[in-house]
XYZ file of C-alpha atoms in Angstrom:
333
model
C -14.799 15.228 -8.106
C -18.086 13.852 -9.131
C -19.897 14.353 -5.986
C -20.305 10.917 -5.328
C -19.519 8.782 -2.263
C -17.999 5.043 -2.337
C -16.972 2.569 0.260
C -13.132 2.696 0.674
C -10.711 0.744 2.986
C -7.105 0.282 3.423
C -7.246 -3.387 2.335
C -7.505 -5.078 -1.240
C -10.796 -5.869 -2.608
C -13.041 -2.748 -1.664
C -13.398 -1.707 -5.291
C -13.230 -4.678 -7.535
C -15.252 -3.068 -10.456
C -15.231 0.397 -12.575
C -17.333 3.068 -11.102
C -18.381 5.878 -13.213
C -19.388 9.343 -12.422
C -19.971 12.729 -14.362
C -19.037 16.358 -14.054
C -18.944 19.685 -15.892
C -16.283 21.894 -16.167
C -16.038 25.176 -18.530
C -18.895 23.871 -20.043
C -17.145 20.602 -20.797
C -18.820 17.256 -19.767
C -16.772 14.767 -18.345
C -17.086 11.123 -17.529
C -14.929 9.748 -15.186
C -14.303 6.106 -14.412
C -12.768 5.134 -11.131
C -10.772 1.713 -11.365
C -9.601 -0.574 -8.767
C -6.346 0.460 -7.175
C -3.332 -1.390 -8.172
C 0.463 -0.999 -7.446
C 1.698 -2.400 -10.743
C 0.712 -3.584 -14.213
C 1.510 -6.872 -13.314
C -1.738 -8.458 -12.212
C -1.843 -10.380 -9.056
C -5.447 -10.524 -8.631
C -8.666 -10.345 -10.616
C -9.498 -6.618 -9.979
C -5.742 -5.923 -11.000
C -6.477 -7.751 -14.193
C -9.566 -5.691 -15.003
C -7.590 -2.760 -14.578
C -4.729 -3.716 -16.925
C -7.023 -5.136 -19.781
C -9.011 -1.853 -19.862
C -5.708 0.101 -20.202
C -4.214 -2.523 -22.697
C -7.107 -2.385 -25.148
C -7.035 0.934 -27.094
C -10.069 0.015 -29.377
C -12.614 -0.381 -26.861
C -15.425 2.358 -26.799
C -14.700 3.680 -23.466
C -10.836 3.872 -23.480
C -9.687 6.984 -21.775
C -8.967 10.194 -23.228
C -6.973 11.353 -20.353
C -5.681 9.409 -17.407
C -5.362 10.853 -13.614
C -2.890 8.691 -11.695
C -3.555 9.234 -7.976
C -0.619 8.765 -5.932
C 0.026 9.352 -1.959
C 2.057 11.941 -0.905
C 3.644 10.016 1.813
C 4.456 7.158 -0.544
C 5.454 9.095 -3.533
C 8.636 7.017 -4.521
C 6.719 3.444 -4.523
C 3.523 4.923 -6.413
C 5.554 6.460 -9.241
C 6.628 2.904 -9.909
C 2.888 2.431 -11.302
C 2.937 6.091 -12.720
C 6.134 5.570 -14.978
C 4.544 2.261 -16.229
C 1.340 3.836 -17.191
C 2.679 7.012 -18.442
C 4.823 4.544 -21.043
C 1.324 3.470 -22.535
C 1.361 7.070 -24.383
C -1.737 8.150 -22.858
C -2.297 11.778 -21.924
C -1.756 11.759 -18.057
C -1.976 13.980 -15.089
C -0.310 13.230 -11.746
C -2.448 13.889 -8.798
C -0.514 13.817 -5.485
C -3.190 13.249 -2.734
C -3.029 13.724 1.229
C -0.826 16.697 0.411
C -2.006 18.082 3.721
C -0.992 15.360 5.867
C 2.283 15.094 4.152
C 3.076 18.772 4.982
C 2.227 18.631 8.781
C 4.604 15.684 8.774
C 7.379 17.703 7.178
C 7.128 16.368 3.945
C 7.196 18.877 1.011
C 6.746 18.096 -2.716
C 7.919 20.395 -5.393
C 5.216 20.055 -7.873
C 6.721 22.332 -10.642
C 10.000 20.309 -10.740
C 8.291 16.927 -10.652
C 6.292 18.067 -13.513
C 9.382 19.393 -15.593
C 10.947 15.799 -14.640
C 8.096 13.529 -15.527
C 6.972 15.889 -18.397
C 3.237 15.846 -17.314
C 1.187 18.221 -15.407
C 1.171 17.378 -11.759
C -1.704 18.713 -9.170
C -1.409 18.701 -5.440
C -4.922 17.390 -3.794
C -6.252 16.561 -0.552
C -9.406 14.530 -1.311
C -10.586 14.633 2.225
C -10.579 18.690 2.265
C -11.271 19.339 -1.414
C -7.930 21.144 -1.767
C -6.827 21.317 -5.208
C -9.814 19.301 -6.715
C -10.800 22.439 -8.950
C -7.295 23.021 -10.253
C -7.350 19.047 -11.168
C -10.854 19.566 -12.923
C -8.960 22.576 -14.818
C -6.130 20.406 -15.837
C -8.426 18.279 -17.716
C -9.879 20.765 -19.712
C -6.501 21.809 -20.907
C -4.632 19.675 -23.940
C -1.966 17.447 -22.612
C 1.033 16.331 -25.020
C 2.226 12.981 -25.453
C 5.728 12.135 -26.114
C 6.121 9.833 -29.096
C 9.404 8.841 -28.492
C 9.546 7.926 -24.857
C 12.905 6.802 -23.522
C 12.834 3.136 -22.904
C 13.983 2.845 -19.007
C 12.217 -0.609 -18.579
C 14.345 -3.014 -20.077
C 18.026 -3.757 -21.046
C 17.466 -6.972 -22.476
C 15.236 -5.758 -25.652
C 16.514 -2.673 -27.854
C 13.882 -0.084 -28.796
C 14.342 -0.722 -32.609
C 13.370 -4.602 -31.749
C 10.415 -3.167 -29.646
C 9.312 -0.919 -32.231
C 9.170 -3.801 -34.991
C 7.302 -6.015 -32.641
C 4.845 -2.964 -32.136
C 4.443 -2.783 -35.819
C 3.998 -6.590 -36.312
C 1.322 -6.930 -33.482
C -0.339 -3.289 -34.092
C -0.044 -2.134 -30.440
C -0.709 1.037 -29.507
C 2.881 1.730 -28.061
C 6.386 -0.256 -27.397
C 5.266 -0.598 -23.525
C 2.152 -2.176 -24.770
C 4.361 -4.763 -26.937
C 6.480 -5.153 -23.656
C 3.684 -5.794 -21.441
C 2.205 -8.518 -23.982
C 5.444 -10.319 -24.064
C 5.673 -10.431 -20.255
C 1.975 -11.711 -20.061
C 2.904 -14.263 -22.883
C 0.472 -12.771 -25.220
C 3.103 -12.158 -27.598
C 5.566 -15.374 -28.038
C 9.202 -14.457 -28.345
C 10.707 -17.743 -26.654
C 13.448 -18.166 -29.166
C 14.642 -14.429 -28.721
C 14.508 -14.616 -25.041
C 16.570 -18.070 -25.155
C 19.096 -15.934 -27.261
C 19.338 -12.892 -24.947
C 19.497 -15.679 -21.874
C 16.729 -14.428 -19.944
C 13.149 -15.154 -18.871
C 9.757 -13.325 -18.742
C 10.354 -13.485 -15.012
C 13.751 -11.776 -15.182
C 12.350 -9.149 -17.534
C 9.988 -8.054 -14.785
C 12.628 -8.145 -12.195
C 14.982 -6.513 -14.093
C 12.042 -3.762 -15.167
C 11.565 -2.844 -11.295
C 15.095 -2.256 -10.599
C 15.742 0.109 -13.655
C 12.459 1.920 -12.911
C 13.296 2.471 -9.368
C 16.695 3.518 -10.220
C 15.305 6.109 -12.720
C 12.680 7.411 -9.893
C 15.872 7.566 -7.336
C 17.734 10.008 -9.744
C 15.335 12.635 -9.277
C 13.221 12.001 -6.133
C 15.649 13.797 -3.750
C 15.194 16.917 -5.764
C 11.492 16.956 -5.633
C 10.711 15.344 -2.209
C 12.179 17.417 0.865
C 11.778 16.065 4.327
C 12.111 18.861 6.978
C 10.772 17.033 10.633
C 11.715 20.622 12.166
C 8.470 21.954 10.328
C 6.142 19.047 11.135
C 3.231 19.914 13.292
C 1.174 16.784 13.542
C 0.346 14.893 16.475
C 2.831 12.289 15.752
C 5.992 14.215 15.325
C 4.909 16.162 18.631
C 4.661 12.523 20.430
C 7.610 11.640 18.945
C 9.794 14.582 20.455
C 8.811 13.358 23.846
C 8.561 9.438 23.386
C 11.900 9.316 21.280
C 13.843 11.773 23.272
C 17.245 10.450 24.237
C 16.878 10.475 27.900
C 13.184 10.997 28.652
C 12.239 8.458 26.020
C 13.777 5.561 27.972
C 12.396 6.810 31.317
C 8.994 6.824 29.673
C 9.685 3.262 28.204
C 10.264 1.960 31.660
C 7.357 3.506 33.401
C 5.006 2.366 30.624
C 6.337 -1.401 31.153
C 6.174 -1.050 34.696
C 2.449 -0.007 34.464
C 1.718 -2.547 32.104
C 3.057 -5.424 34.346
C 1.535 -3.560 37.579
C -1.756 -3.633 35.864
C -1.352 -7.492 34.538
C -0.974 -8.646 37.908
C -3.504 -6.652 39.559
C -6.181 -7.149 36.911
C -5.526 -10.756 36.352
C -5.701 -11.461 39.931
C -9.543 -11.727 39.941
C -10.100 -14.030 37.132
C -7.113 -16.288 38.422
C -8.996 -16.606 41.843
C -11.941 -17.398 39.830
C -10.453 -20.043 37.983
C -8.802 -21.423 41.031
C -11.727 -21.885 43.058
C -13.671 -23.344 40.149
C -10.697 -25.753 39.713
C -10.912 -26.517 43.189
C -14.295 -27.093 43.461
C -14.337 -29.175 40.288
C -11.879 -31.598 41.796
C -13.634 -32.043 45.143
C -16.641 -32.679 43.201
C -14.932 -35.401 41.254
C -13.503 -36.763 44.284
C -16.901 -37.249 45.993
C -18.663 -38.441 42.932
C -16.270 -41.387 42.003
C -15.416 -44.123 44.830
C -11.698 -44.154 46.276
C -9.203 -45.599 44.127
C -6.468 -44.748 41.336
C -9.359 -43.368 39.033
C -10.391 -41.109 41.520
C -6.892 -39.656 42.375
C -5.765 -39.612 38.746
C -8.914 -37.164 38.217
C -9.219 -34.865 41.203
C -5.482 -34.830 42.218
C -4.055 -35.190 38.919
C -5.696 -34.299 35.426
C -7.914 -31.635 36.872
C -5.512 -29.645 39.092
C -3.197 -30.294 36.287
C -5.372 -28.334 33.752
C -6.262 -25.835 36.103
C -2.688 -25.141 36.633
C -2.308 -24.370 32.591
C -5.762 -22.332 32.674
C -4.783 -20.087 35.704
C -2.227 -18.124 33.251
C -4.659 -17.608 30.638
C -5.951 -14.310 32.121
C -2.297 -12.949 32.447
C -1.603 -13.980 28.627
C -4.679 -12.653 27.377
C -4.185 -9.358 29.161
C -0.536 -9.196 28.241
C -1.377 -9.530 24.600
C -4.154 -6.921 24.808
C -1.592 -4.315 26.538
C 0.943 -5.255 23.553
C -1.629 -4.971 20.727
C -2.526 -1.375 22.029
C 1.318 -0.458 22.006
C 1.655 -2.007 18.300
C -1.549 -0.160 17.026
C -0.840 3.104 18.474
C 2.567 3.083 16.654
C 4.376 3.323 19.691
C 6.065 -0.105 19.421
C 7.315 0.372 16.097
């Protein structure tokens, strides 16, 4: 969006601080703050704590006017959990569904209009890699975004909306969900209340996950359609051959046969080298030491015994190397 580049990776800890960029759209200047990626508003690491504290403090000077939630089109259901959590914070929100090009190649199609109607916020399909939909996303930021004041509470069954509203007013929180998060983070102490309800903070978090995914499941099938017949990516084309009811087993047998034949053929050379090395070492130790029990123990016992184990290492290494290729390529799974 801002023409900047950042180091990215499919592992935690790549972005552990706020990153800021700027762009102008329709003569309006925007400051964009990119926060570390998280899966939920329950922190398990320092970078997640940074995001949660940032979103919870509405009085800070750079508190966002609008939030873009970036989700993956290939993991929409899982990502929507975080989306609904942040939506309940009562901040204007846009849902950006990324990797839409990859999803459609794999036969996954998302009805953005129906999804927008269901979640009551703008939804934009994008591909950050190809820049598809980025301009449309910027245009959505220019437009006003309404926020529902009385959001339906679908994250707790233990605490009623009336009780949450009282606590929200009492502790001067921005929304009921801000209050709920403060309770689950033990910032607001309601131990007597939880005891009365026969629950704990841990149970509240678990129940929230159950209730939110139940709500997501109620509409996800209407907005995400999977049609593998329309998929045209390499994986799907390969699967049609490799997972064929008949040829799939033939190919599997040929792959295993090739692996084991290659295993013995390739391993033969290092195994011969180890065998020769152990033999020379045994002869050397025999000639070095005087005849006796110690000589026999070392030259005919310990050295050949260790050699008998070492000689199999090339086969084991090569076997695991082949299996790692099968695993990493996706064929094993």
